[in-house]
Short mmCIF file of C-alpha atoms in Angstrom, two decimals:
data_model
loop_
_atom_site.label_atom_id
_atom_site.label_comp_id
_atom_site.label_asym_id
_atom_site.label_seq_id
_atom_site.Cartn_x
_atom_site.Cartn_y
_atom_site.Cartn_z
CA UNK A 1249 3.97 -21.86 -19.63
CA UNK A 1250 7.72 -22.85 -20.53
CA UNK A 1251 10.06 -25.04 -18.59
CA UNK A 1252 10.87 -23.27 -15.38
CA UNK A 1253 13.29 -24.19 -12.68
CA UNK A 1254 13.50 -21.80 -9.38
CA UNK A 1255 16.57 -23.04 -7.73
CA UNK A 1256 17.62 -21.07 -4.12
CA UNK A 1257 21.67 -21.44 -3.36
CA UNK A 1258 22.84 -21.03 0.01
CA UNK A 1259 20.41 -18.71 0.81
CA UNK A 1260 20.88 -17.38 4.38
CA UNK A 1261 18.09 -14.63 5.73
CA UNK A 1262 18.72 -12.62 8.80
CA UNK A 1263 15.56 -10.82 9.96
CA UNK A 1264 16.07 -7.68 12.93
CA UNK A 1265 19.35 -9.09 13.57
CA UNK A 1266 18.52 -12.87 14.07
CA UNK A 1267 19.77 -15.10 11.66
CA UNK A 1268 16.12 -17.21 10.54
CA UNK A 1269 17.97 -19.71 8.42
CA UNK A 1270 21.24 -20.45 6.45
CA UNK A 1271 22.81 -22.32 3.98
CA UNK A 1272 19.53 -23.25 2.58
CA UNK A 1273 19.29 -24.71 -1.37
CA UNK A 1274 16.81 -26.48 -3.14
CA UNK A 1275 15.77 -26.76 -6.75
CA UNK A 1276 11.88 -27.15 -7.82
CA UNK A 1277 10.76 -27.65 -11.52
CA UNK A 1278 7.78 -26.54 -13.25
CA UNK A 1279 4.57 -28.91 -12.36
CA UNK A 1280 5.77 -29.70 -9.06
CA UNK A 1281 4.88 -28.03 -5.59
CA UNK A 1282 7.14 -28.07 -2.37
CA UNK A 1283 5.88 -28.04 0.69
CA UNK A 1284 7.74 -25.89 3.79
CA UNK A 1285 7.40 -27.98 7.03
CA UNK A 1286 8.87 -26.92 10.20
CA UNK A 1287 8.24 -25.81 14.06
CA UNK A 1288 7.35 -22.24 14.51
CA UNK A 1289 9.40 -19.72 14.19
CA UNK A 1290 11.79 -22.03 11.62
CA UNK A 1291 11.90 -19.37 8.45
CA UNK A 1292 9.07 -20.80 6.84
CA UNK A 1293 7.18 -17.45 5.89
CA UNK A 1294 10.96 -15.44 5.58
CA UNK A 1295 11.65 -18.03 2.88
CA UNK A 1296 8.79 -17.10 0.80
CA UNK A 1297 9.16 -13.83 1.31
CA UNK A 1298 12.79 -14.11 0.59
CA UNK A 1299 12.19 -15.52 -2.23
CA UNK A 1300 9.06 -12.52 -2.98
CA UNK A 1301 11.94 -10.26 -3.01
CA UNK A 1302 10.78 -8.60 0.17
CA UNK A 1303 13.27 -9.66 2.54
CA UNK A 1304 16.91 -9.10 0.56
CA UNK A 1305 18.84 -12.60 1.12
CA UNK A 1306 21.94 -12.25 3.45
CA UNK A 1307 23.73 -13.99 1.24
CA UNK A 1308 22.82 -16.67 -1.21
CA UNK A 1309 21.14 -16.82 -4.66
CA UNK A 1310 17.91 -17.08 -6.59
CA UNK A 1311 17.43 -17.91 -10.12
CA UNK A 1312 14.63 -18.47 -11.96
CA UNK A 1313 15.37 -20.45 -14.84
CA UNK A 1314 13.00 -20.56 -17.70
CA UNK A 1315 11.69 -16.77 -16.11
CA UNK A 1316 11.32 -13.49 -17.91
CA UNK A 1317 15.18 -11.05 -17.49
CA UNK A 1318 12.94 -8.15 -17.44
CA UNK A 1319 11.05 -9.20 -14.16
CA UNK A 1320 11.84 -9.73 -11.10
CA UNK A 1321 11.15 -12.92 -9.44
CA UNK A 1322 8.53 -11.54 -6.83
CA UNK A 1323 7.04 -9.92 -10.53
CA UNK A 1324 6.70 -13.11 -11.74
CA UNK A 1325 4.68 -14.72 -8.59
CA UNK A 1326 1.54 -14.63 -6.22
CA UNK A 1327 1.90 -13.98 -2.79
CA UNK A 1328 -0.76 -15.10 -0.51
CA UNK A 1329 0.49 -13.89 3.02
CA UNK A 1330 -1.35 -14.31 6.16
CA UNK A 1331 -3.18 -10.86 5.58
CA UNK A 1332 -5.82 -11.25 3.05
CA UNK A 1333 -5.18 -8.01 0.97
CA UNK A 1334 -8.84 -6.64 0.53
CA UNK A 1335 -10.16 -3.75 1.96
CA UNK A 1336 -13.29 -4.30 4.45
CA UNK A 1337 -15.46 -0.98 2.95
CA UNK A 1338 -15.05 -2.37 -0.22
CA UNK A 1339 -17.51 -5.74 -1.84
CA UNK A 1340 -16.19 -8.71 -3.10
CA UNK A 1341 -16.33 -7.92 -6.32
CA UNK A 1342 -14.23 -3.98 -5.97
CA UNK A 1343 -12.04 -6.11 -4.07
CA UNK A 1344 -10.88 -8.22 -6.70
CA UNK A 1345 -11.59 -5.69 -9.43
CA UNK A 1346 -8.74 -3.30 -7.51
CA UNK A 1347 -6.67 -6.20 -7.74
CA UNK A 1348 -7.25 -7.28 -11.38
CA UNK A 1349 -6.77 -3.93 -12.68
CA UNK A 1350 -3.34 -3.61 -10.43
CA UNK A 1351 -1.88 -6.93 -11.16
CA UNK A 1352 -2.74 -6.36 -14.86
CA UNK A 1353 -5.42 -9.53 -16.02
CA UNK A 1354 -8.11 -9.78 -17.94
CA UNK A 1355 -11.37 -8.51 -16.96
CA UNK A 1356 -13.07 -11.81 -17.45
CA UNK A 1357 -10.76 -13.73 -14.83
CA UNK A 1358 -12.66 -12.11 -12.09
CA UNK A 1359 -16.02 -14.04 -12.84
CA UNK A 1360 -13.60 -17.49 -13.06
CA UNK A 1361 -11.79 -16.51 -9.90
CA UNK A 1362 -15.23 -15.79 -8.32
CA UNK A 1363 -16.59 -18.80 -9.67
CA UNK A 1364 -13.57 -20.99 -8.74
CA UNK A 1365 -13.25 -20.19 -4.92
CA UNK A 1366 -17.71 -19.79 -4.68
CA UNK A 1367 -17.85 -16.29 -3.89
CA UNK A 1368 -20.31 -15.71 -6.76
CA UNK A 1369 -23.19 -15.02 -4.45
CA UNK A 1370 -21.46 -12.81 -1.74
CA UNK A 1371 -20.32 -10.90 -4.54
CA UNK A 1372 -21.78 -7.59 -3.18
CA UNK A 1373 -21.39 -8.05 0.31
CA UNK A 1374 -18.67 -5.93 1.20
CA UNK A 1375 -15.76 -7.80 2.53
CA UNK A 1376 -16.25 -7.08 6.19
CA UNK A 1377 -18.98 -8.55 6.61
CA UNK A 1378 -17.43 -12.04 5.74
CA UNK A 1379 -16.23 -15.03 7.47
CA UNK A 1380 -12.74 -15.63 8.43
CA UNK A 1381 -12.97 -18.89 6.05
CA UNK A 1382 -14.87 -16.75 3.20
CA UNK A 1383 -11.99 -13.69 3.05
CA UNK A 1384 -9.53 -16.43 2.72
CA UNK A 1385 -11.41 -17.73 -0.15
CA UNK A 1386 -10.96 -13.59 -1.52
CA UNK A 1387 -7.36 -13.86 -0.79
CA UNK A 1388 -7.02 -16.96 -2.89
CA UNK A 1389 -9.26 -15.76 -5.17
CA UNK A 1390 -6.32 -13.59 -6.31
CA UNK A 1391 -4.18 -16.35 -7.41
CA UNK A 1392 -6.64 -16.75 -10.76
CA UNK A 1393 -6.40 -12.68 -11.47
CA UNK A 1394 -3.78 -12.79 -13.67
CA UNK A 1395 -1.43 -15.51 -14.88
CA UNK A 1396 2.01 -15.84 -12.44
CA UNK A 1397 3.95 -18.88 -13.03
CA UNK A 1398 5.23 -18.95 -9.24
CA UNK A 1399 2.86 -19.47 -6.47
CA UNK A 1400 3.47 -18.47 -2.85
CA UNK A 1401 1.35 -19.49 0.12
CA UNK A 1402 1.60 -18.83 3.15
CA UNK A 1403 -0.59 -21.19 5.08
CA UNK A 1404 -3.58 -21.43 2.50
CA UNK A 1405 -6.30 -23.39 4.34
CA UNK A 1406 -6.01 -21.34 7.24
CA UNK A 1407 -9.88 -20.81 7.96
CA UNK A 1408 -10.98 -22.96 5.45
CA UNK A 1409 -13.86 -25.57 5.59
CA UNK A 1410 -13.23 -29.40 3.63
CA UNK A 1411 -15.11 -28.14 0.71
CA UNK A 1412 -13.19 -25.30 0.12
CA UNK A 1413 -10.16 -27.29 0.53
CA UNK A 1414 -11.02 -29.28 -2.01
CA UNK A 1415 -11.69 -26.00 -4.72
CA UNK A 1416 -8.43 -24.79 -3.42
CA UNK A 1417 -6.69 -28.59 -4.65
CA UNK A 1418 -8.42 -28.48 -7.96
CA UNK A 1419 -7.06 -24.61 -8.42
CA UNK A 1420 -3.46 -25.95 -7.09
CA UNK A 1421 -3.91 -28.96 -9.34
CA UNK A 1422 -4.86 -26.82 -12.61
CA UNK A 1423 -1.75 -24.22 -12.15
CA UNK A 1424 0.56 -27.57 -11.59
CA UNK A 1425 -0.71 -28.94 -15.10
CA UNK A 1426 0.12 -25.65 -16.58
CA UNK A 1427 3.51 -25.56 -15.94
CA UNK A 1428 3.32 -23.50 -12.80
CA UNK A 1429 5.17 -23.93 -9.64
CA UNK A 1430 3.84 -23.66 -6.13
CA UNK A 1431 5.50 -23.79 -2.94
CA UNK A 1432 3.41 -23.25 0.30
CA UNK A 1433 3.60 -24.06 4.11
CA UNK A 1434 0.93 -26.12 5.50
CA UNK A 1435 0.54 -28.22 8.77
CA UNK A 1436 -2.35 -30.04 7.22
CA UNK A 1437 -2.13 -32.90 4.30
CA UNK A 1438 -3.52 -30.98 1.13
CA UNK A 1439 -2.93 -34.76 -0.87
CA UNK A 1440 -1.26 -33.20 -3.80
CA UNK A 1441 0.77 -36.20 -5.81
CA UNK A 1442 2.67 -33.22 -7.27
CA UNK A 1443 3.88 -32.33 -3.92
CA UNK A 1444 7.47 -32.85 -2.29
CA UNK A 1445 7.93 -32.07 1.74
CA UNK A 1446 10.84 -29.45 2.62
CA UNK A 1447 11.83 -29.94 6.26
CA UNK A 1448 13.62 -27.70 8.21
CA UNK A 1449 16.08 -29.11 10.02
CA UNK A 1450 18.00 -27.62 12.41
CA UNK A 1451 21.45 -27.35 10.28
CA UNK A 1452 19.02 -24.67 8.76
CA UNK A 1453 17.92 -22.81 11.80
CA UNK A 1454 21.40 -22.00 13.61
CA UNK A 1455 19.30 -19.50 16.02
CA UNK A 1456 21.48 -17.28 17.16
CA UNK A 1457 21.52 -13.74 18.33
CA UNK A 1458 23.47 -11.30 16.59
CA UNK A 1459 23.86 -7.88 16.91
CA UNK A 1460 22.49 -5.42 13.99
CA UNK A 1461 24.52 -5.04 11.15
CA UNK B 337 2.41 1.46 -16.18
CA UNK B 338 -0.82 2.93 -16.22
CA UNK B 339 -3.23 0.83 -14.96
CA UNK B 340 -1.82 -0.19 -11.67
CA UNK B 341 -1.27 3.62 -11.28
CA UNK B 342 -5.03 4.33 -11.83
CA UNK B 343 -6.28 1.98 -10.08
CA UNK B 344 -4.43 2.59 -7.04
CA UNK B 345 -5.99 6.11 -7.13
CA UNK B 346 -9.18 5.08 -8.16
CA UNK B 347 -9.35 2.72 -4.96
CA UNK B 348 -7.99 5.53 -2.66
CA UNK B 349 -10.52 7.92 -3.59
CA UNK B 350 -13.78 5.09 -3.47
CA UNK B 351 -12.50 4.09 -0.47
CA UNK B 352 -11.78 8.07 1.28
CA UNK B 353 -15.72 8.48 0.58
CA UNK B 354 -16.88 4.97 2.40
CA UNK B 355 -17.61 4.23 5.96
CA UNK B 356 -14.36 5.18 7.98
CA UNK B 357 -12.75 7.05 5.04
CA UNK B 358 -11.02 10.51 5.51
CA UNK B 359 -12.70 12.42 3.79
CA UNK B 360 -15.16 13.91 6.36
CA UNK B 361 -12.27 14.36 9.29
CA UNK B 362 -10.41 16.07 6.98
CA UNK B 363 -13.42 18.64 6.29
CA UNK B 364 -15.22 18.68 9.37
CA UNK B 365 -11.62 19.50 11.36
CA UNK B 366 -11.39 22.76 8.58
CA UNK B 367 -14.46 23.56 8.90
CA UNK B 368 -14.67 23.52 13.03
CA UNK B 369 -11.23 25.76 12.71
CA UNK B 370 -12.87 28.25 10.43
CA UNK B 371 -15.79 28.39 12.41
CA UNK B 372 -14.42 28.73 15.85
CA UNK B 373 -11.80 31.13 14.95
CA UNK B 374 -14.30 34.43 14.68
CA UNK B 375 -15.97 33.65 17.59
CA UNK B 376 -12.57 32.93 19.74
CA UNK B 377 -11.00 36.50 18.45
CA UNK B 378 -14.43 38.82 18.99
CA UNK B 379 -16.60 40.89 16.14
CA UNK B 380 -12.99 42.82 14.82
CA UNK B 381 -13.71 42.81 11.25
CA UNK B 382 -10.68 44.67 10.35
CA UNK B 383 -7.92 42.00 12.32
CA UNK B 384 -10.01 39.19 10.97
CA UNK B 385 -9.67 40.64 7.34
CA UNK B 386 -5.54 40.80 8.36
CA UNK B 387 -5.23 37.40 9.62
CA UNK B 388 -7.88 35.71 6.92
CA UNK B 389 -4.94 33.72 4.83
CA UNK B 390 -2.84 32.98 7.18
CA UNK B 391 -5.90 30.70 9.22
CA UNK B 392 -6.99 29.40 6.24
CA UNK B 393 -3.45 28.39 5.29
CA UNK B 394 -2.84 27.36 8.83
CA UNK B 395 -6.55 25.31 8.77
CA UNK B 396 -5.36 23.94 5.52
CA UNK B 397 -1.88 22.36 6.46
CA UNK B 398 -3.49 20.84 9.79
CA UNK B 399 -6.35 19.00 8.30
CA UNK B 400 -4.40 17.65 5.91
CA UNK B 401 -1.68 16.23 8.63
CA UNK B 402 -4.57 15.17 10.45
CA UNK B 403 -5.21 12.86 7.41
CA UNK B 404 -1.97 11.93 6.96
CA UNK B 405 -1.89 8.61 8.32
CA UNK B 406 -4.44 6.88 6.71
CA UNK B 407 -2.75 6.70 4.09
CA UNK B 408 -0.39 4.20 4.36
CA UNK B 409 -1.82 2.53 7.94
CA UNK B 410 -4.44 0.37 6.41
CA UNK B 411 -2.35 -1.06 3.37
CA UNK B 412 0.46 -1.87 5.75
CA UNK B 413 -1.39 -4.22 7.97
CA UNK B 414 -3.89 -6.00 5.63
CA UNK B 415 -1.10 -6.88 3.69
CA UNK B 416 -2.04 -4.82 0.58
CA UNK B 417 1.04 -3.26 0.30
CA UNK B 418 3.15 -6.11 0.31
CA UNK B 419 1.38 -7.25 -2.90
CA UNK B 420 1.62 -4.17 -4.72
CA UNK B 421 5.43 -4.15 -3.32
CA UNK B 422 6.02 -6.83 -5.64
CA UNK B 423 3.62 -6.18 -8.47
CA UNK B 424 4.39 -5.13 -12.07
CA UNK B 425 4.42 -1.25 -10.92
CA UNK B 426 7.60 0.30 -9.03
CA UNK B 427 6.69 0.83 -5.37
CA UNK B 428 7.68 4.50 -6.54
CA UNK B 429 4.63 4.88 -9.18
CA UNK B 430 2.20 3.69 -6.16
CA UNK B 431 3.63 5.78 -3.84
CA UNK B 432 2.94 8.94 -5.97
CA UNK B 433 -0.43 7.61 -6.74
CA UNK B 434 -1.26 7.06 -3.32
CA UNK B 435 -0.03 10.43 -2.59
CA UNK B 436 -2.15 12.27 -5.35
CA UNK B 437 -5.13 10.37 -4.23
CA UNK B 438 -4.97 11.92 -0.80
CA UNK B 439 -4.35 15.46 -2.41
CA UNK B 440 -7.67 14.72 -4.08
CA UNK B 441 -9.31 13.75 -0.95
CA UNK B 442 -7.80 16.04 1.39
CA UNK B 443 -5.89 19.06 -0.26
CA UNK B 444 -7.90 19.19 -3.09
CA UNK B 445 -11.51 19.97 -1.69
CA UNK B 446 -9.98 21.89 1.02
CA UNK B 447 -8.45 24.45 -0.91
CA UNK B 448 -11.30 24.59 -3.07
CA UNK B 449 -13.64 25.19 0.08
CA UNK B 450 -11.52 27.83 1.93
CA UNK B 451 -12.94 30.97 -0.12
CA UNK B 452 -16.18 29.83 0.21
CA UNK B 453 -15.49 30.16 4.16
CA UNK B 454 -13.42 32.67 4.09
CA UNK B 455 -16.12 34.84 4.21
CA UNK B 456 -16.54 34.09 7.79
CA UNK B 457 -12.86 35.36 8.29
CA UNK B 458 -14.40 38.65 6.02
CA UNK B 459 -11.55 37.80 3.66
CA UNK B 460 -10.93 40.17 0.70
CA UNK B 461 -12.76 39.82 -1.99
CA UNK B 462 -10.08 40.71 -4.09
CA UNK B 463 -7.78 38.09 -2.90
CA UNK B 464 -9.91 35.15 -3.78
CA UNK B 465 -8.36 34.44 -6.76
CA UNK B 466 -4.80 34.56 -5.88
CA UNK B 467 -5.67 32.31 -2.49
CA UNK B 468 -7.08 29.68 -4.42
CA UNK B 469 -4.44 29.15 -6.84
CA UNK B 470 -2.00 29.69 -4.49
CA UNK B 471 -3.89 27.07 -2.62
CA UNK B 472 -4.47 24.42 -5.26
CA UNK B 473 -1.11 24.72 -6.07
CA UNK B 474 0.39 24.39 -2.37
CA UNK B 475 -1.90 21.61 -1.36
CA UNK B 476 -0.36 18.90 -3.54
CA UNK B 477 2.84 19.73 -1.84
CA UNK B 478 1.12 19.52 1.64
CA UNK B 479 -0.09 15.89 0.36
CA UNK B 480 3.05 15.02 -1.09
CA UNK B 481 5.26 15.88 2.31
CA UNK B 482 2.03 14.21 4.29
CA UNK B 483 2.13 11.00 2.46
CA UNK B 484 5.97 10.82 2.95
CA UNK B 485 5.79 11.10 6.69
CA UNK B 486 3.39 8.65 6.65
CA UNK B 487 5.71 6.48 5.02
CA UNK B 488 8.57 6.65 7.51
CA UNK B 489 6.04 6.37 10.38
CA UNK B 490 4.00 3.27 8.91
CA UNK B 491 3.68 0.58 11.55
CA UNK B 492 4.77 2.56 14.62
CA UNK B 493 2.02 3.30 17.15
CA UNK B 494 1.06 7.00 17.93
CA UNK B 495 2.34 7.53 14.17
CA UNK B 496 0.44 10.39 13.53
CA UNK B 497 2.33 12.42 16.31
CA UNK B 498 5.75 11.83 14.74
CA UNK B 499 4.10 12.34 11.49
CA UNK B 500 3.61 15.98 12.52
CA UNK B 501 6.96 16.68 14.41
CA UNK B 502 9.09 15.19 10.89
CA UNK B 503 6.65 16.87 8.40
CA UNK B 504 6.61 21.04 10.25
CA UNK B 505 9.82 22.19 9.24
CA UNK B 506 8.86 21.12 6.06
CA UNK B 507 5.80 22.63 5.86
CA UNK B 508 7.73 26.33 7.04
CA UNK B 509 8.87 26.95 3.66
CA UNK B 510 5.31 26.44 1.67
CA UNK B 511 3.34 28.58 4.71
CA UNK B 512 5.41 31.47 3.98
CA UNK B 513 5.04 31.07 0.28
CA UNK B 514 1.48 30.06 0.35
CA UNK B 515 0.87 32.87 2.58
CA UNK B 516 2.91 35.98 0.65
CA UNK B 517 1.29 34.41 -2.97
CA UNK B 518 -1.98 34.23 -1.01
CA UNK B 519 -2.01 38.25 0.22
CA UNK B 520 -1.34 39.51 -3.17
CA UNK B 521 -2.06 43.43 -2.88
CA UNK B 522 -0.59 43.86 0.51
CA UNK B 523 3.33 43.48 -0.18
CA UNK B 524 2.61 45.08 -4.11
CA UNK B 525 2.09 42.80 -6.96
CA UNK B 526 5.74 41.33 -7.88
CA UNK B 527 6.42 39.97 -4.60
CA UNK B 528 3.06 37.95 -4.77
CA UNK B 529 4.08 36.78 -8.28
CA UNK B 530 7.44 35.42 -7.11
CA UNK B 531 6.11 34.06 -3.84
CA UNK B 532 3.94 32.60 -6.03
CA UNK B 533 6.98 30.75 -8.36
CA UNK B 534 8.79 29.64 -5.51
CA UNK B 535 5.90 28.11 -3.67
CA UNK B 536 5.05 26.39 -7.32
CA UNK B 537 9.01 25.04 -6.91
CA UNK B 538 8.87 24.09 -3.80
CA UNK B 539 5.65 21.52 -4.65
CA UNK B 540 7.47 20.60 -8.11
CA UNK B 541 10.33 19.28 -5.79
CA UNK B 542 8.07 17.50 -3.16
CA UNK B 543 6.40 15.87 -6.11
CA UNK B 544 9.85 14.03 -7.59
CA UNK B 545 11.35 13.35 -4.22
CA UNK B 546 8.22 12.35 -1.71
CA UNK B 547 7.02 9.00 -4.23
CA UNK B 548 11.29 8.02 -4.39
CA UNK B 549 11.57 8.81 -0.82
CA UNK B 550 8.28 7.29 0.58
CA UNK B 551 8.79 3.48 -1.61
CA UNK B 552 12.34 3.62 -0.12
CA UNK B 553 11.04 4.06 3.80
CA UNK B 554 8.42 1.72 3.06
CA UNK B 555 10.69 -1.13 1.66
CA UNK B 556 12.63 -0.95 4.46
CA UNK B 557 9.68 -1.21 7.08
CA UNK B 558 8.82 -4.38 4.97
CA UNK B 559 12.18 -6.20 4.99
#
């Protein structure tokens, strides 16, 4: 992966008429992974999906330096939102077949993904018949798909046991060496040396209640 | 382009023929129309030879609103659609692809049943052929104006209810098309032909607009 810098500038979101944050900018670099802290209801998850492209930016920038001009920024990442994205009906392995084909890998990555997050052996169980912890190991299991420089999680380990944890660090740690970037909100210590702490402070948070524009 | 396309249908359909897919509402509800409608109207073979089109038309366009909001429902709340909001394809190209994989698990089928049980309406023999073109043809619209109701309504409760009351006046223009292409003999052989044309207009239109339409009401609903 080349040198890639994904700098936000001022970036303000308003969400159903309440402004979530404001005047937010930060800069992270390729290799390096920042970490959203904050109380509930700060912006955390509107800030990655601000920067997803879902939610258009009120005003404010984002630039992804190093990135492709023909893609947009959200084309360019993962998103790994609270839902898990696979279909109950459907086994493991359709699951992240759908998703291989869709997001445009390699065939072969599903075995690796499968392999990385140990859902080899459930791989024909359909999904609803997992554990909370095991169809958050399918969610992440998407990350390894197909090849996204930007990675966006939304509370990860949500559901997950200390082993898994730990094959979630080692996939976080691999994409870091690679040149990738992650940025992810957590209330737990993942122990990434990569990692730098974003707080939310309340200059950022200016709750206030605004009529629709 | 193409992949993300395909597979989007290819899910759809796997997943319209597993436990809790729509598949079987969408035939049993023609089939308990079809069925019940002799025996509600009495043994009057020549009013039930009259009306035959028009309830299989009718049947058709209900079963597939009945559908209608599957289609969206489950991708909005596990997320799915969020990803493939921001994936290498245009929301517009999985819009249409979600909408042709309902036509080929609702429309489709339907329209390819409804001669079949038209005989229990004694429908014409003679008019077969016209109904199920006419029927083919007019389904993919009915799919096409479905899916993009079910767009606007994603995410509200009771969606399926205001899927109905924003899709009808819609539907007006394809019943009476459907329905002239679909009698053929009746009203003399040109009219059927340019019922026919309009009603194959009508779907050509649904077809660009619904997928630009649909990925437009669905990225709002996501903001």
């Amino acid at each position: 992966m080349k040198d890639l810098r994904l700098i936000a500038e001022e970036l303000s979101c308003r969400r159903g008429g309440r402004m979530v944050f404001s005047n937010l900018s930060f800069a992270v670099e390729s290799g390096e992974m920042l970490i959203l802290r904050g109380p509930n209801g700060a912006g955390k998850t509107s800030l990655l999906r601000t920067i997803a492209g879902l939610t258009p930016p009120a005003s404010g920038r984002l630039i992804l330096e190093g990135g492709s001009d023909d893609l947009t920024i959200g084309q360019q990442a993962h998103y790994i939102a609270h839902q898990n994205a696979s279909k109950p009906q459907l086994s493991v392995r359709e699951n992240l077949y759908f998703w291989q084909r869709f997001l445009g890998g390699d065939e072969r990555a599903i075995a690796a993904a499968m392999e990385a997050m140990d859902l080899v052996h459930l791989a024909d169980y359909d999904a609803a018949l997992l554990s909370a912890g095991q169809k958050r190991r399918l969610a992440l299991a998407r990350l390894l798909l197909a090849e996204r420089p930007l990675w966006l999680l939304d509370e990860p380990t949500v559901g997950l046991d200390v082993a898994s944890v730990e094959r979630l660090r080692t996939v976080m740690d691999a994409h870091l060496n690679a040149g990738g970037i992650i940025i992810a909100t957590t209330h737990i210590d993942l122990g990434m040396a990569q990692a730098r702490t974003f707080e939310f402070r309340e200059e950022h948070w200016a709750v206030q209640l605004e009529g629709f524009d | 382009m193409l992949s993300p396309f395909l597979s989007v249908i290819g899910r759809d359909v796997k997943l319209a023929f597993r436990a809790g897919g729509g598949i079987g509402t969408a035939f049993g509800f023609f089939l308990t129309v079809v069925v019940l409608l002799p025996i509600g109207i009495g043994p009057d073979q020549a009013l039930l030879q009259r009306i035959a089109p028009g309830a299989l038309w009718i049947a058709l366009l209900m079963s597939v609103l009945l559908s209608a909001d599957r289609i969206y429902t489950a991708d909005y709340e596990d997320g799915s659609l969020e990803v493939m909001a921001i994936g290498p394809a245009p929301l517009e190209v999985v819009a249409l692809a979600k909408a042709l994989a309902h036509w080929l698990t609702a429309g489709l089928p339907l329209a390819i049943a409804a001669p079949l049980l038209g005989f229990l309406l004694n429908l014409r023999a003679d008019l077969v052929p016209g109904l199920l073109l006419s029927m083919i043809t007019g389904s993919l619209a009915l799919s096409m104006l479905a899916a993009l109701g079910a767009a606007v309504t994603v995410g509200l409760r009771k969606g399926g209810l205001l899927i109905s009351l924003l899709i009808l006046p819609l539907y007006i223009p394809l019943m009476i098309f459907g329905v002239t292409a679909s009698t053929g003999g009746q009203a003399g052989p040109d009219i059927s032909t340019s019922s026919y044309l309009i009603l194959a207009a009508v779907v050509l239109l649904s077809v660009v607009v619904s997928p630009v339409a649909s990925a437009a009401a669905l990225r709002a609903h996501m903001r």
